[in-house]
Amino acid sequence: MEGRDTRRRTFAAGGARASRAAAYELTDETPVYVISVAAQLSGLHPQTLRQYDRLGLVSPDRTPGRGRRYSARDIELLREVQRLSQDEGINLAGIKRIIELEEQVAALQARVAELSAAVEGAAAAMQQREAQVHASYRRDLVRYEDVRQSSALVVWRPKPRE
């Protein structure tokens, strides 16, 4: 499913009082829609949304009074469930498995990104440490290089004793 990136919208409550009111940050994960609005936005009947919730396909957040609150991500998921069911002919158990696997893939991709960042950080630290070691070399020493043997013949004659 596309659009999984979190889009943020900021607004201030109260219109003219916007300068005094604290700004609220809404994401695609923020539960704001009651079941009737979610049903209209997704094109489904409210009873269908309740059934999907019971089956664990789309589980909206709950208010303290146990009312369902759907987020923009939930609405997107409801539309995807309907598309898979109507257009692709996949049963609800299959759709539930698809959703679980997509969530697992997203979690694994996030973990891979996290580990890649850690590896890049460790490589940068290692390069920095290596540069520090090279900078600490004594400059008065001559670098040793392996001398290749030549075919030259060297004759050694001791000095005669006097």
PDB file of N, CA and C in Angstrom, residues 33-69:
ATOM      1  N   TYR A  33     -11.731  10.404  13.262  1.00  0.00           N
ATOM      2  CA  TYR A  33     -13.024  10.174  12.628  1.00  0.00           C
ATOM      3  C   TYR A  33     -13.887   9.199  13.414  1.00  0.00           C
ATOM      4  N   VAL A  34     -15.135   9.572  13.665  1.00  0.00           N
ATOM      5  CA  VAL A  34     -16.090   8.646  14.276  1.00  0.00           C
ATOM      6  C   VAL A  34     -16.509   7.643  13.214  1.00  0.00           C
ATOM      7  N   ILE A  35     -17.178   6.601  13.613  1.00  0.00           N
ATOM      8  CA  ILE A  35     -17.485   5.498  12.710  1.00  0.00           C
ATOM      9  C   ILE A  35     -18.346   5.929  11.529  1.00  0.00           C
ATOM     10  N   SER A  36     -19.288   6.844  11.733  1.00  0.00           N
ATOM     11  CA  SER A  36     -20.153   7.267  10.625  1.00  0.00           C
ATOM     12  C   SER A  36     -19.360   8.024   9.563  1.00  0.00           C
ATOM     13  N   VAL A  37     -18.438   8.864   9.988  1.00  0.00           N
ATOM     14  CA  VAL A  37     -17.604   9.607   9.038  1.00  0.00           C
ATOM     15  C   VAL A  37     -16.641   8.651   8.339  1.00  0.00           C
ATOM     16  N   ALA A  38     -16.060   7.731   9.091  1.00  0.00           N
ATOM     17  CA  ALA A  38     -15.150   6.744   8.508  1.00  0.00           C
ATOM     18  C   ALA A  38     -15.873   5.891   7.472  1.00  0.00           C
ATOM     19  N   ALA A  39     -17.122   5.545   7.758  1.00  0.00           N
ATOM     20  CA  ALA A  39     -17.908   4.754   6.810  1.00  0.00           C
ATOM     21  C   ALA A  39     -18.135   5.541   5.525  1.00  0.00           C
ATOM     22  N   GLN A  40     -18.458   6.813   5.639  1.00  0.00           N
ATOM     23  CA  GLN A  40     -18.658   7.645   4.457  1.00  0.00           C
ATOM     24  C   GLN A  40     -17.365   7.792   3.666  1.00  0.00           C
ATOM     25  N   LEU A  41     -16.272   8.049   4.341  1.00  0.00           N
ATOM     26  CA  LEU A  41     -14.996   8.246   3.657  1.00  0.00           C
ATOM     27  C   LEU A  41     -14.494   6.983   2.968  1.00  0.00           C
ATOM     28  N   SER A  42     -14.791   5.835   3.545  1.00  0.00           N
ATOM     29  CA  SER A  42     -14.321   4.577   2.962  1.00  0.00           C
ATOM     30  C   SER A  42     -15.323   3.968   1.987  1.00  0.00           C
ATOM     31  N   GLY A  43     -16.555   4.465   2.002  1.00  0.00           N
ATOM     32  CA  GLY A  43     -17.575   3.914   1.110  1.00  0.00           C
ATOM     33  C   GLY A  43     -18.154   2.602   1.610  1.00  0.00           C
ATOM     34  N   LEU A  44     -18.048   2.344   2.888  1.00  0.00           N
ATOM     35  CA  LEU A  44     -18.558   1.111   3.476  1.00  0.00           C
ATOM     36  C   LEU A  44     -19.666   1.425   4.473  1.00  0.00           C
ATOM     37  N   HIS A  45     -20.438   0.411   4.826  1.00  0.00           N
ATOM     38  CA  HIS A  45     -21.499   0.562   5.814  1.00  0.00           C
ATOM     39  C   HIS A  45     -20.863   0.507   7.212  1.00  0.00           C
ATOM     40  N   PRO A  46     -21.376   1.278   8.178  1.00  0.00           N
ATOM     41  CA  PRO A  46     -20.817   1.237   9.541  1.00  0.00           C
ATOM     42  C   PRO A  46     -20.780  -0.166  10.129  1.00  0.00           C
ATOM     43  N   GLN A  47     -21.783  -0.995   9.807  1.00  0.00           N
ATOM     44  CA  GLN A  47     -21.790  -2.368  10.330  1.00  0.00           C
ATOM     45  C   GLN A  47     -20.610  -3.162   9.768  1.00  0.00           C
ATOM     46  N   THR A  48     -20.224  -2.875   8.533  1.00  0.00           N
ATOM     47  CA  THR A  48     -19.058  -3.538   7.931  1.00  0.00           C
ATOM     48  C   THR A  48     -17.793  -3.144   8.688  1.00  0.00           C
ATOM     49  N   LEU A  49     -17.697  -1.880   9.067  1.00  0.00           N
ATOM     50  CA  LEU A  49     -16.542  -1.424   9.838  1.00  0.00           C
ATOM     51  C   LEU A  49     -16.483  -2.126  11.192  1.00  0.00           C
ATOM     52  N   ARG A  50     -17.639  -2.311  11.818  1.00  0.00           N
ATOM     53  CA  ARG A  50     -17.681  -3.018  13.100  1.00  0.00           C
ATOM     54  C   ARG A  50     -17.228  -4.472  12.931  1.00  0.00           C
ATOM     55  N   GLN A  51     -17.671  -5.097  11.837  1.00  0.00           N
ATOM     56  CA  GLN A  51     -17.293  -6.486  11.558  1.00  0.00           C
ATOM     57  C   GLN A  51     -15.786  -6.593  11.316  1.00  0.00           C
ATOM     58  N   TYR A  52     -15.231  -5.651  10.538  1.00  0.00           N
ATOM     59  CA  TYR A  52     -13.783  -5.644  10.287  1.00  0.00           C
ATOM     60  C   TYR A  52     -13.014  -5.478  11.597  1.00  0.00           C
ATOM     61  N   ASP A  53     -13.555  -4.676  12.508  1.00  0.00           N
ATOM     62  CA  ASP A  53     -12.920  -4.485  13.808  1.00  0.00           C
ATOM     63  C   ASP A  53     -12.962  -5.789  14.601  1.00  0.00           C
ATOM     64  N   ARG A  54     -14.101  -6.471  14.602  1.00  0.00           N
ATOM     65  CA  ARG A  54     -14.217  -7.742  15.321  1.00  0.00           C
ATOM     66  C   ARG A  54     -13.256  -8.787  14.767  1.00  0.00           C
ATOM     67  N   LEU A  55     -13.061  -8.789  13.439  1.00  0.00           N
ATOM     68  CA  LEU A  55     -12.174  -9.756  12.801  1.00  0.00           C
ATOM     69  C   LEU A  55     -10.700  -9.371  12.938  1.00  0.00           C
ATOM     70  N   GLY A  56     -10.438  -8.146  13.370  1.00  0.00           N
ATOM     71  CA  GLY A  56      -9.063  -7.692  13.526  1.00  0.00           C
ATOM     72  C   GLY A  56      -8.434  -7.186  12.244  1.00  0.00           C
ATOM     73  N   LEU A  57      -9.245  -6.915  11.215  1.00  0.00           N
ATOM     74  CA  LEU A  57      -8.709  -6.384   9.960  1.00  0.00           C
ATOM     75  C   LEU A  57      -8.273  -4.934  10.113  1.00  0.00           C
ATOM     76  N   VAL A  58      -9.167  -4.111  10.617  1.00  0.00           N
ATOM     77  CA  VAL A  58      -8.884  -2.698  10.860  1.00  0.00           C
ATOM     78  C   VAL A  58      -9.335  -2.419  12.285  1.00  0.00           C
ATOM     79  N   SER A  59      -8.376  -2.166  13.159  1.00  0.00           N
ATOM     80  CA  SER A  59      -8.684  -1.940  14.571  1.00  0.00           C
ATOM     81  C   SER A  59      -8.436  -0.477  14.918  1.00  0.00           C
ATOM     82  N   PRO A  60      -9.503   0.317  14.969  1.00  0.00           N
ATOM     83  CA  PRO A  60      -9.336   1.740  15.292  1.00  0.00           C
ATOM     84  C   PRO A  60      -9.039   1.927  16.774  1.00  0.00           C
ATOM     85  N   ASP A  61      -8.544   3.117  17.091  1.00  0.00           N
ATOM     86  CA  ASP A  61      -8.341   3.461  18.500  1.00  0.00           C
ATOM     87  C   ASP A  61      -9.692   3.634  19.173  1.00  0.00           C
ATOM     88  N   ARG A  62      -9.681   3.596  20.499  1.00  0.00           N
ATOM     89  CA  ARG A  62     -10.925   3.748  21.267  1.00  0.00           C
ATOM     90  C   ARG A  62     -10.849   4.973  22.158  1.00  0.00           C
ATOM     91  N   THR A  63     -11.979   5.605  22.343  1.00  0.00           N
ATOM     92  CA  THR A  63     -12.085   6.711  23.282  1.00  0.00           C
ATOM     93  C   THR A  63     -12.256   6.127  24.673  1.00  0.00           C
ATOM     94  N   PRO A  64     -12.143   6.930  25.719  1.00  0.00           N
ATOM     95  CA  PRO A  64     -12.381   6.398  27.076  1.00  0.00           C
ATOM     96  C   PRO A  64     -13.777   5.780  27.208  1.00  0.00           C
ATOM     97  N   GLY A  65     -14.755   6.264  26.426  1.00  0.00           N
ATOM     98  CA  GLY A  65     -16.101   5.702  26.457  1.00  0.00           C
ATOM     99  C   GLY A  65     -16.279   4.507  25.535  1.00  0.00           C
ATOM    100  N   ARG A  66     -15.154   3.981  24.984  1.00  0.00           N
ATOM    101  CA  ARG A  66     -15.115   2.799  24.105  1.00  0.00           C
ATOM    102  C   ARG A  66     -15.618   3.078  22.692  1.00  0.00           C
ATOM    103  N   GLY A  67     -15.806   4.330  22.311  1.00  0.00           N
ATOM    104  CA  GLY A  67     -16.190   4.651  20.938  1.00  0.00           C
ATOM    105  C   GLY A  67     -15.004   4.511  20.009  1.00  0.00           C
ATOM    106  N   ARG A  68     -15.266   4.117  18.776  1.00  0.00           N
ATOM    107  CA  ARG A  68     -14.192   3.936  17.797  1.00  0.00           C
ATOM    108  C   ARG A  68     -13.781   5.282  17.210  1.00  0.00           C
ATOM    109  N   ARG A  69     -12.475   5.463  17.031  1.00  0.00           N
ATOM    110  CA  ARG A  69     -11.945   6.649  16.366  1.00  0.00           C
ATOM    111  C   ARG A  69     -10.968   6.177  15.298  1.00  0.00           C
TER     112      ARG A  69
END
